Amino acid sequence: MTRERGLEGPPPEERETPAGRRNTQGIRIDPEVEATHEPRRTVISALVEHEPGVLSDVSGLFSRRQFNIESLTVGPTEDESRARITLVVEEPDPGIEQIKKQLRKLIPVVSVRELEPDAMRRELALIKVESDRPDQVAAVASMYDAKTVDSCPATATFEITGARQKIDAAIETFEQFGIREISRTGTTALARGTDETTGPSPAEATESTADEANHEPYQPADDD
Amino acid sequence: MSERAASVTPDETDEQDDDQHATTETELESEREAADSKPAPVTTGAEAVVRALENAGVEYAFGVQGGAIMPVYDALFDSDIYHVTMAHEQGASHAADAYGIVSGEPGVCLATSGPGATNLVTGIADADMDSDPMVALTGQVPTAFVGNDAFQETDTTGVTAPVTKDNTFSTDPDRVGTDVSEAFALAREGRPGPTLVDLPKDVTKSETEREPDGPAVPETYHVQERADPEIVAAAAERIENASRPVMLLGGGVIKGEASDVCREFAIDHEIPVITTMPGLGAFPEDHELSLEMAGMHGTGYANMAISLTDTLIAVGTRFDDRLTGGIETFAPDAEVIHVDIDPAEISKNIHADYPLVGDAGTVVSQLAEAVTESPRATKWRAQCQQWKSDYSMAYQTPDDAPVQPEFVVEALDEATSDQAIVTTGVGQHQMWACQYWTFTEPRTWVSSHGLGTMGYGLPAAIGARLAADDDQEVVCIDGDGSFLMTLQELSVAVRENLDITVAVLNNEYIGMVRQWQDAFFEGRHAASDYHWMPEFDKLAEAFGAQGFRIDEYDEVPDTIEEALAYDGPSVIDVHIDPAANVYPMVPSGGDNNLFALTEDQL
């Protein structure tokens, strides 16, 4: 009954070990490859079925997979059965790839595309400032093409649209007067010119696109 | 099991007795056939739901009755679908999951709203982690009450969104049947998974004449069958030039029915084969090229090979952390060829140098066509054989110690055929089953892999039994802690007289936890000590099953034989060595090649 042998063989320290190593993203260490995996900010546009629950599916996906999401906006499109979700994310390339692939897996998602750095991007902000110095406030507002939407002796509220940096800059300049409240939307975006924001539909995407972004050269995101 | 289904066929004799024209038995028969081929049109949402299941070819459904799902059960009452009433909804979802694993067709489970639905969640999450095809149908409070915290209301689609492939809150009686058909198609197509349809009571009670559409996936769902030929060609070249090639077969190989083509490829090119835990059975473990399972409790030889390979051909695996150990040292010298039907699995955990998105069978066939020359790997194969002998999966059975669990697993394996199906709970017993059962056929291993659900084994055995061929044995290897979690399902096995043999490897511990506590928590057995375990053989008798007990080695063969021969559910309470541990072991996040053979090496 007694078996003599059992789980013998060289102990761990005497065993052959592999020469290489992978980084935390599972990529074999190669200085050239590793250098490109700093987080970058990018815009992902998803065309989805316009039905209840889609936004919750998308936001749930982001929270449970711990993706670093900067903003998410959603609204109807020219086709009433479809809505567009615009996401701004900041992740290393493999994370951006995962976001696109995981989004694409959701059944109500029709197509997903990462926009080119030259895409048109806009957000809107409402900024309520103290109006103790109305002339100066008006001058700053005009500098940023801000529209007055409300004013009273104590406050003035401006609407400003533009790239994120422009709004950041406007807020910074308004701060000298005292800001009471701010409300900002996230970024919404469209591809430039005749380029379609909508990515390939599933039927059109016949060959493997699964890994294409792993081979794309890195381009810095540059809000206009 | 087909006679069971037949036994619930609606008895049509009463109707036929009134029919004066049906004078002969033959006429009666042909009228019956005509009636069978033309089912009565649907009149309610619930009937549309059941019709959708019938259209999809469903034979069995597992569930528990309740308030909000009652209309669906009422419609099921007239159907040929055989409903297995489970003791608990968790049992229903595990049974449906196992049915899906063994048959390849989605298993169906039903529950009412609120607690019924939430009790299904563990089984749904389990199926989601393991990509098992499953359809869950849940009752819901009437739409007018939804959102008001009505009696037995839960936001079921909200709760299950993270653990389903897709779910639907069905609000239209004219659409409800089609929603179920679509859920069925989605559960099965591409990467399989669980889907759920939430059925408000007013929707299923409402009148409708709308017959459901046949099972079809929504148009936004697209599955890529064939991989990019350029990447296939590049991968083929890499394989031809490999000097240390290994194939890694995951659960996707079995789900994609790709075992045969993978076997042929490996054998043609003499490439050593490793499986993941869900991949057990994809390649015959008694074949010379098999290195069996890699990972935390995988074989030493598989873990040596996977650490040192230069070309890893991975098919249908998601590179779970229990397989990879530390990412940094997982096959770090290997160019990775990754075949998967889900693009999101490519480069998720391990970067794929050759990403091949597509159906496992199709893509491996593409590879087989493209590879014209076998890799020159004689030395590597010899090295693998050397590791097999260095780290052979043997164990010791000292006379002064109680029964060793490995011995019991091997004895069960020897007493059953290659086609026998093994189900398990989760814990040490599950690992011993992986290590010491010699798997040779796909769809014979039914276990909770990704979620690691204790209590999975018995309800899974029920689902597996109903999906299996009549001459296939179904053996549940369980642990005492796991068995205690769902043993009420024995009542179901007894009622349905299911021929299942349960071997409880009883060490009066949550054994895997105790093993970790000994290794990493200074032997402090916080809440892992189960010295108050019931006598499972007597408990089995109380349920109406056959009970056996093993304390000594010489009782093992005869008792197993008797239990297997018993035509119905039997439970063997096997009192094993409470000190027995699972080795080899790669500590969590460790290097696969540094697996420990004893606690001292951890």
Coordinates of C-alpha atoms in Angstrom, one line a residue, chain B residues 102-574:
Chain B
V102 CA -22.1 18.6 -20.2
S103 CA -24.6 19.1 -23.1
G104 CA -23.1 22.2 -24.7
E105 CA -26.6 23.7 -24.8
P106 CA -27.7 26.4 -22.5
G107 CA -29.1 25.2 -19.2
V108 CA -32.3 26.9 -18.1
C109 CA -33.1 28.0 -14.5
L110 CA -36.1 29.8 -13.2
A111 CA -36.9 31.7 -10.0
T112 CA -39.4 34.2 -8.7
S113 CA -38.6 37.8 -8.1
G114 CA -36.7 39.2 -5.1
P115 CA -35.1 36.4 -3.0
G116 CA -35.7 33.9 -5.8
A117 CA -33.7 36.0 -8.2
T118 CA -31.0 36.9 -5.8
N119 CA -30.5 33.3 -4.8
L120 CA -29.8 32.5 -8.5
V121 CA -27.0 35.1 -8.6
T122 CA -24.2 32.9 -7.3
G123 CA -24.8 30.3 -10.0
I124 CA -25.2 33.0 -12.7
A125 CA -21.9 34.6 -11.6
D126 CA -20.2 31.2 -11.6
A127 CA -21.4 30.5 -15.2
D128 CA -20.2 34.0 -16.2
M129 CA -16.7 33.5 -14.9
D130 CA -16.5 30.1 -16.6
S131 CA -18.3 31.1 -19.9
D132 CA -20.9 28.5 -19.5
P133 CA -24.1 28.8 -21.6
M134 CA -27.1 29.4 -19.3
V135 CA -30.5 31.1 -19.5
A136 CA -32.0 32.4 -16.3
L137 CA -35.7 33.5 -16.2
T138 CA -36.8 35.5 -13.2
G139 CA -40.2 36.6 -12.2
Q140 CA -40.7 40.3 -11.4
V141 CA -43.4 42.3 -9.7
P142 CA -46.0 43.9 -12.0
T143 CA -44.6 46.8 -14.0
A144 CA -46.9 49.3 -12.2
F145 CA -45.1 48.3 -8.9
V146 CA -41.6 48.4 -10.2
G147 CA -39.4 50.9 -8.4
N148 CA -41.7 51.1 -5.4
D149 CA -40.0 48.5 -3.2
A150 CA -43.0 46.3 -3.7
F151 CA -43.2 42.9 -2.0
Q152 CA -40.4 40.6 -3.3
E153 CA -39.0 43.3 -5.6
T154 CA -35.4 43.5 -6.5
D155 CA -33.7 45.3 -9.4
T156 CA -32.8 42.0 -10.9
T157 CA -31.3 43.3 -14.1
G158 CA -29.3 45.8 -12.0
V159 CA -28.1 43.1 -9.7
T160 CA -27.1 40.7 -12.4
A161 CA -25.7 43.2 -15.0
P162 CA -22.1 42.6 -13.9
V163 CA -22.4 38.8 -14.0
T164 CA -24.4 38.2 -17.1
K165 CA -23.4 38.2 -20.8
D166 CA -26.6 40.2 -21.3
N167 CA -29.8 40.7 -19.5
T168 CA -33.3 42.1 -20.4
F169 CA -36.1 43.6 -18.5
S170 CA -39.0 42.4 -20.6
T171 CA -41.9 44.8 -20.6
D172 CA -44.0 44.0 -23.7
P173 CA -46.2 40.8 -23.9
D174 CA -45.8 40.8 -27.7
R175 CA -42.0 40.9 -27.4
V176 CA -41.4 38.7 -24.3
G177 CA -41.2 35.4 -26.2
T178 CA -38.7 36.9 -28.6
D179 CA -36.6 38.3 -25.7
V180 CA -36.3 34.7 -24.4
S181 CA -35.4 33.4 -27.8
E182 CA -32.7 36.1 -28.1
A183 CA -31.4 35.3 -24.7
F184 CA -31.1 31.7 -25.7
A185 CA -29.1 32.5 -28.8
L186 CA -26.8 34.9 -27.0
A187 CA -26.1 32.4 -24.3
R188 CA -24.8 29.9 -26.8
E189 CA -23.2 32.0 -29.6
G190 CA -19.6 33.1 -29.7
R191 CA -18.1 33.1 -26.2
P192 CA -20.9 31.4 -24.2
G193 CA -22.3 32.9 -21.0
P194 CA -25.3 33.3 -18.9
T195 CA -28.2 35.5 -20.0
L196 CA -31.2 36.6 -18.0
V197 CA -34.7 37.7 -18.8
D198 CA -36.7 39.5 -16.1
L199 CA -40.4 38.8 -16.5
P200 CA -42.9 41.1 -14.7
K201 CA -46.0 39.3 -13.7
D202 CA -48.4 41.5 -15.7
V203 CA -46.3 40.9 -18.8
T204 CA -46.5 37.2 -18.6
K205 CA -50.2 37.2 -17.6
S206 CA -51.2 39.6 -20.4
E207 CA -52.8 38.2 -23.5
T208 CA -50.8 38.0 -26.7
E209 CA -51.0 36.0 -29.8
R210 CA -47.5 36.8 -30.9
E211 CA -45.5 33.7 -31.4
P212 CA -41.8 34.2 -30.5
D213 CA -39.3 34.6 -33.2
G214 CA -36.7 31.7 -33.4
P215 CA -33.4 32.0 -31.5
A216 CA -31.3 34.7 -33.1
V217 CA -28.7 37.0 -31.8
P218 CA -29.4 40.8 -32.0
E219 CA -27.8 42.4 -35.0
T220 CA -25.2 44.4 -32.9
Y221 CA -23.7 41.0 -31.9
H222 CA -20.9 39.9 -34.1
V223 CA -18.6 36.9 -33.8
Q224 CA -15.5 36.5 -35.8
E225 CA -14.9 32.9 -36.9
R226 CA -11.6 33.0 -38.8
A227 CA -8.4 34.7 -37.7
D228 CA -6.4 37.2 -39.8
P229 CA -4.5 35.0 -42.3
E230 CA -1.4 37.2 -42.1
I231 CA -1.1 36.7 -38.4
V232 CA -1.9 33.0 -38.8
A233 CA 1.0 32.7 -41.3
A234 CA 3.4 34.6 -38.9
A235 CA 2.3 32.4 -36.0
A236 CA 2.8 29.3 -38.1
E237 CA 6.4 30.4 -38.9
R238 CA 7.0 31.0 -35.2
I239 CA 5.8 27.5 -34.4
E240 CA 8.0 25.9 -37.1
N241 CA 11.0 27.7 -35.6
A242 CA 10.2 26.9 -32.0
S243 CA 12.7 24.9 -30.0
R244 CA 10.6 24.7 -26.7
P245 CA 7.0 24.8 -27.9
V246 CA 4.0 24.1 -25.6
M247 CA 0.3 24.1 -26.3
L248 CA -1.9 25.5 -23.5
L249 CA -5.5 24.4 -23.8
G250 CA -8.2 26.2 -21.8
G251 CA -11.9 25.8 -21.3
G252 CA -12.6 27.5 -24.6
V253 CA -11.2 24.4 -26.4
I254 CA -14.0 22.3 -24.9
K255 CA -16.7 24.9 -25.3
G256 CA -15.7 25.5 -28.9
E257 CA -15.7 21.7 -29.6
A258 CA -12.0 22.1 -30.6
S259 CA -10.5 19.2 -28.6
D260 CA -10.1 16.9 -31.6
V261 CA -8.4 19.5 -33.8
C262 CA -6.1 20.5 -31.0
R263 CA -5.2 16.9 -30.2
E264 CA -4.4 16.2 -33.9
F265 CA -2.3 19.4 -34.1
A266 CA -0.3 18.6 -31.0
I267 CA 0.3 14.9 -31.9
D268 CA 1.1 15.7 -35.6
H269 CA 3.8 18.2 -34.5
E270 CA 4.8 16.4 -31.2
I271 CA 4.1 19.5 -29.1
P272 CA 3.8 19.0 -25.4
V273 CA 0.3 19.9 -24.1
I274 CA -0.7 21.6 -20.8
T275 CA -4.3 22.3 -19.8
T276 CA -5.8 24.9 -17.5
M277 CA -8.2 23.7 -14.9
P278 CA -11.3 24.4 -17.1
G279 CA -9.4 22.7 -20.0
L280 CA -9.2 19.3 -18.2
G281 CA -10.3 16.7 -20.7
A282 CA -9.4 18.7 -23.8
F283 CA -6.3 16.5 -24.2
P284 CA -6.0 12.9 -22.9
E285 CA -3.9 13.0 -19.7
D286 CA -2.7 9.5 -20.4
H287 CA -0.9 10.6 -23.6
E288 CA 2.8 10.9 -23.5
L289 CA 2.7 14.5 -24.7
S290 CA 0.4 15.5 -21.8
L291 CA 1.9 17.5 -19.0
E292 CA -1.5 17.8 -17.4
M293 CA -2.6 20.9 -15.6
A294 CA -0.5 24.0 -14.8
G295 CA -1.0 26.7 -12.2
M296 CA -1.3 27.0 -8.5
H297 CA -1.9 23.3 -7.9
G298 CA -0.8 22.1 -11.3
T299 CA 1.8 19.5 -11.8
G300 CA 5.5 20.3 -11.4
Y301 CA 6.2 19.3 -14.9
A302 CA 3.5 21.5 -16.4
N303 CA 4.8 24.5 -14.4
M304 CA 8.4 23.9 -15.4
A305 CA 7.4 23.7 -19.0
I306 CA 5.2 26.7 -19.0
S307 CA 7.9 28.7 -17.3
L308 CA 10.6 27.8 -19.8
T309 CA 8.7 27.5 -23.1
D310 CA 9.8 29.8 -26.0
T311 CA 6.5 29.4 -27.9
L312 CA 3.3 29.3 -26.1
I313 CA 0.3 28.3 -28.2
A314 CA -2.6 29.3 -25.9
V315 CA -6.1 28.3 -27.0
G316 CA -9.3 29.4 -25.3
T317 CA -7.8 30.6 -22.0
R318 CA -8.1 33.9 -20.2
F319 CA -4.8 33.6 -18.3
D320 CA -6.4 33.6 -14.8
D321 CA -4.1 34.5 -12.0
R322 CA -4.4 30.9 -10.5
L323 CA -2.8 29.8 -13.8
T324 CA -0.2 32.5 -14.3
G325 CA 1.0 33.1 -10.8
G326 CA 3.0 36.3 -11.0
I327 CA 2.6 37.9 -14.4
E328 CA 6.2 39.0 -14.4
T329 CA 7.4 35.4 -14.5
F330 CA 4.7 33.8 -16.5
A331 CA 6.3 32.2 -19.6
P332 CA 8.6 35.2 -19.8
D333 CA 10.8 33.8 -22.6
A334 CA 7.8 32.9 -24.7
E335 CA 6.4 34.4 -27.8
V336 CA 2.6 34.0 -27.2
I337 CA 0.2 32.9 -29.8
H338 CA -3.2 33.5 -28.4
V339 CA -6.4 32.0 -29.9
D340 CA -9.6 33.3 -28.5
I341 CA -13.1 34.1 -29.7
D342 CA -13.4 37.1 -27.4
P343 CA -11.1 39.9 -28.6
A344 CA -11.2 41.4 -25.1
E345 CA -9.3 38.3 -23.8
I346 CA -6.3 39.1 -26.1
S347 CA -3.6 40.9 -24.3
K348 CA -5.8 41.4 -21.2
N349 CA -3.5 39.7 -18.8
I350 CA -0.6 38.3 -21.0
H351 CA 0.4 40.2 -24.1
A352 CA -0.2 38.3 -27.2
D353 CA 2.5 38.5 -29.8
Y354 CA 0.3 36.7 -32.3
P355 CA -3.4 37.7 -31.6
L356 CA -5.7 35.2 -33.3
V357 CA -9.3 36.1 -32.8
G358 CA -11.8 33.5 -33.9
D359 CA -13.4 30.2 -33.2
A360 CA -10.9 27.8 -31.5
G361 CA -11.6 24.9 -33.9
T362 CA -11.5 27.1 -37.0
V363 CA -8.3 29.0 -36.0
V364 CA -6.4 25.8 -34.9
S365 CA -7.4 24.3 -38.3
Q366 CA -6.0 27.4 -40.0
L367 CA -2.8 27.0 -38.0
A368 CA -2.7 23.3 -38.9
E369 CA -2.9 24.2 -42.6
A370 CA -0.2 26.9 -42.3
V371 CA 2.3 24.9 -40.3
T372 CA 4.2 22.7 -42.8
E373 CA 7.2 21.7 -40.8
S374 CA 7.2 20.4 -37.2
P375 CA 9.3 22.3 -34.7
R376 CA 12.6 20.6 -34.0
A377 CA 12.2 20.0 -30.3
T378 CA 13.5 16.5 -29.5
K379 CA 15.6 17.8 -26.6
W380 CA 12.7 19.8 -25.2
R381 CA 10.4 16.8 -25.2
A382 CA 13.1 14.8 -23.5
Q383 CA 13.4 17.5 -20.9
C384 CA 9.6 17.5 -20.3
Q385 CA 9.7 13.7 -19.8
Q386 CA 12.6 14.2 -17.3
W387 CA 10.5 16.7 -15.4
K388 CA 7.6 14.2 -15.4
S389 CA 9.7 11.7 -13.7
D390 CA 11.4 14.2 -11.3
Y391 CA 8.1 15.6 -10.1
S392 CA 5.8 12.6 -10.6
M393 CA 2.4 13.0 -9.0
A394 CA 2.7 10.2 -6.5
Y395 CA 1.8 10.3 -2.8
Q396 CA 2.5 8.3 0.3
T397 CA 0.1 6.1 2.1
P398 CA 1.8 5.4 5.4
D399 CA 0.0 2.6 7.4
D400 CA -0.1 4.7 10.6
A401 CA -2.0 7.6 9.0
P402 CA -5.7 7.8 8.1
V403 CA -6.9 7.3 4.5
Q404 CA -5.1 9.7 2.1
P405 CA -7.5 11.6 -0.2
E406 CA -5.5 11.0 -3.4
F407 CA -6.0 7.2 -3.0
V408 CA -9.7 7.7 -2.9
V409 CA -9.8 9.8 -6.0
E410 CA -7.6 7.3 -7.9
A411 CA -9.8 4.4 -6.7
L412 CA -13.0 6.2 -7.9
D413 CA -11.3 6.9 -11.3
E414 CA -10.2 3.3 -11.6
A415 CA -13.7 2.0 -10.8
T416 CA -15.4 4.2 -13.5
S417 CA -15.1 4.5 -17.3
D418 CA -13.3 7.2 -19.2
Q419 CA -16.7 8.7 -20.0
A420 CA -17.5 9.2 -16.3
I421 CA -18.4 12.8 -15.3
V422 CA -16.8 14.3 -12.2
T423 CA -18.3 17.2 -10.4
T424 CA -16.7 18.9 -7.4
G425 CA -17.2 21.6 -4.8
V426 CA -14.4 23.9 -4.1
G427 CA -11.4 23.4 -1.9
Q428 CA -8.7 20.8 -1.4
H429 CA -10.9 17.9 -2.7
Q430 CA -11.3 19.8 -5.9
M431 CA -7.5 20.1 -6.4
W432 CA -7.0 16.4 -5.6
A433 CA -9.7 15.6 -8.2
C434 CA -7.8 17.7 -10.7
Q435 CA -4.5 16.1 -9.9
Y436 CA -5.3 12.5 -9.4
W437 CA -8.3 11.9 -11.8
T438 CA -7.0 11.1 -15.3
F439 CA -9.2 13.1 -17.6
T440 CA -9.3 11.9 -21.2
E441 CA -12.5 13.3 -22.6
P442 CA -14.0 16.7 -22.9
R443 CA -17.2 17.6 -21.0
T444 CA -16.5 15.1 -18.3
W445 CA -15.1 17.7 -15.8
V446 CA -17.7 19.9 -14.1
S447 CA -16.4 22.3 -11.6
S448 CA -16.5 25.9 -10.4
H449 CA -13.3 27.4 -11.7
G450 CA -13.3 31.2 -11.9
L451 CA -15.7 31.9 -9.1
G452 CA -14.6 29.1 -6.8
T453 CA -18.1 28.4 -5.4
M454 CA -18.2 26.0 -2.5
G455 CA -21.4 24.0 -2.6
Y456 CA -21.3 23.6 -6.4
G457 CA -20.7 19.9 -6.5
L458 CA -24.1 18.3 -5.6
P459 CA -26.5 20.5 -7.6
A460 CA -24.0 20.3 -10.5
A461 CA -24.2 16.5 -10.3
I462 CA -27.9 16.8 -10.7
G463 CA -27.7 18.9 -13.8
A464 CA -24.8 16.8 -15.2
R465 CA -26.8 13.6 -14.6
L466 CA -29.7 14.9 -16.7
A467 CA -27.5 16.0 -19.5
A468 CA -25.3 12.9 -19.5
D469 CA -25.9 9.7 -21.4
D470 CA -27.6 7.0 -19.3
D471 CA -24.5 4.8 -19.3
Q472 CA -22.2 7.6 -18.1
E473 CA -21.5 7.5 -14.4
V474 CA -21.7 10.8 -12.5
V475 CA -19.4 11.1 -9.5
C476 CA -19.4 14.1 -7.2
I477 CA -16.2 14.5 -5.3
D478 CA -17.0 16.9 -2.5
G479 CA -15.5 18.3 0.6
D480 CA -17.3 18.3 4.0
G481 CA -17.6 22.1 4.0
S482 CA -18.7 22.3 0.4
F483 CA -21.2 19.5 0.8
L484 CA -22.8 21.1 3.8
M485 CA -23.6 24.2 1.8
T486 CA -26.1 22.7 -0.6
L487 CA -26.8 19.2 0.7
Q488 CA -30.5 19.9 0.8
E489 CA -30.4 19.1 -3.0
L490 CA -30.1 15.5 -2.0
S491 CA -33.9 15.6 -1.6
V492 CA -34.1 16.4 -5.3
A493 CA -31.7 13.6 -6.3
V494 CA -33.8 11.2 -4.2
R495 CA -37.1 12.4 -5.6
E496 CA -35.9 12.1 -9.2
N497 CA -34.0 8.9 -8.4
L498 CA -30.9 10.2 -10.0
D499 CA -27.9 7.8 -10.2
I500 CA -25.2 9.9 -8.6
T501 CA -22.4 8.9 -6.4
V502 CA -21.1 11.5 -3.9
A503 CA -17.8 10.9 -2.2
V504 CA -17.3 13.4 0.6
L505 CA -13.6 13.7 1.5
N506 CA -14.3 14.6 5.1
N507 CA -11.4 16.1 7.1
E508 CA -13.6 18.2 9.4
Y509 CA -12.0 21.3 8.2
I510 CA -12.4 24.0 5.5
G511 CA -9.3 22.3 4.4
M512 CA -7.9 24.7 1.9
V513 CA -8.3 27.6 4.3
R514 CA -6.6 25.4 7.0
Q515 CA -3.7 24.7 4.6
W516 CA -3.2 28.4 4.0
Q517 CA -3.6 29.2 7.7
D518 CA -0.8 26.6 8.4
A519 CA 1.4 28.1 5.7
F520 CA 0.7 31.9 6.0
F521 CA -1.2 32.6 9.3
E522 CA 1.0 30.7 11.8
G523 CA -1.4 27.8 12.1
R524 CA -4.2 29.9 13.6
H525 CA -7.3 28.0 12.5
A526 CA -9.7 30.9 12.6
A527 CA -13.2 29.5 11.7
S528 CA -11.8 26.7 9.6
D529 CA -12.2 23.9 12.1
Y530 CA -15.5 22.0 11.5
H531 CA -15.4 19.4 14.2
W532 CA -19.2 19.5 14.5
M533 CA -19.8 17.9 11.1
P534 CA -22.8 15.6 10.8
E535 CA -22.4 12.0 9.9
F536 CA -23.0 12.3 6.2
D537 CA -23.9 8.6 5.6
K538 CA -26.7 8.8 8.1
L539 CA -27.8 12.1 6.8
A540 CA -28.0 10.6 3.3
E541 CA -30.2 7.8 4.7
A542 CA -32.5 10.4 6.3
F543 CA -32.9 12.0 2.9
G544 CA -33.7 8.5 1.4
A545 CA -30.4 8.1 -0.3
Q546 CA -27.9 5.3 0.2
G547 CA -25.3 6.1 2.8
F548 CA -21.7 4.6 3.1
R549 CA -18.8 5.3 5.3
I550 CA -15.1 4.7 4.8
D551 CA -12.5 4.9 7.6
E552 CA -9.8 2.4 6.4
Y553 CA -8.0 1.7 3.2
D554 CA -9.3 -1.8 2.9
E555 CA -12.9 -0.5 2.8
V556 CA -12.2 1.8 -0.1
P557 CA -12.6 -0.5 -3.2
D558 CA -15.7 -2.5 -2.1
T559 CA -17.5 0.5 -0.8
I560 CA -16.9 2.5 -4.0
E561 CA -18.1 -0.5 -6.0
E562 CA -21.3 -0.8 -3.9
A563 CA -22.0 2.9 -4.1
L564 CA -21.5 3.0 -7.8
A565 CA -23.7 0.0 -8.3
Y566 CA -26.5 1.5 -6.3
D567 CA -29.2 2.7 -8.7
G568 CA -29.9 6.1 -7.2
P569 CA -28.1 8.7 -5.2
S570 CA -25.5 7.4 -2.8
V571 CA -23.2 9.3 -0.4
I572 CA -19.9 8.0 0.9
D573 CA -18.6 9.8 3.9
V574 CA -14.9 9.2 3.5

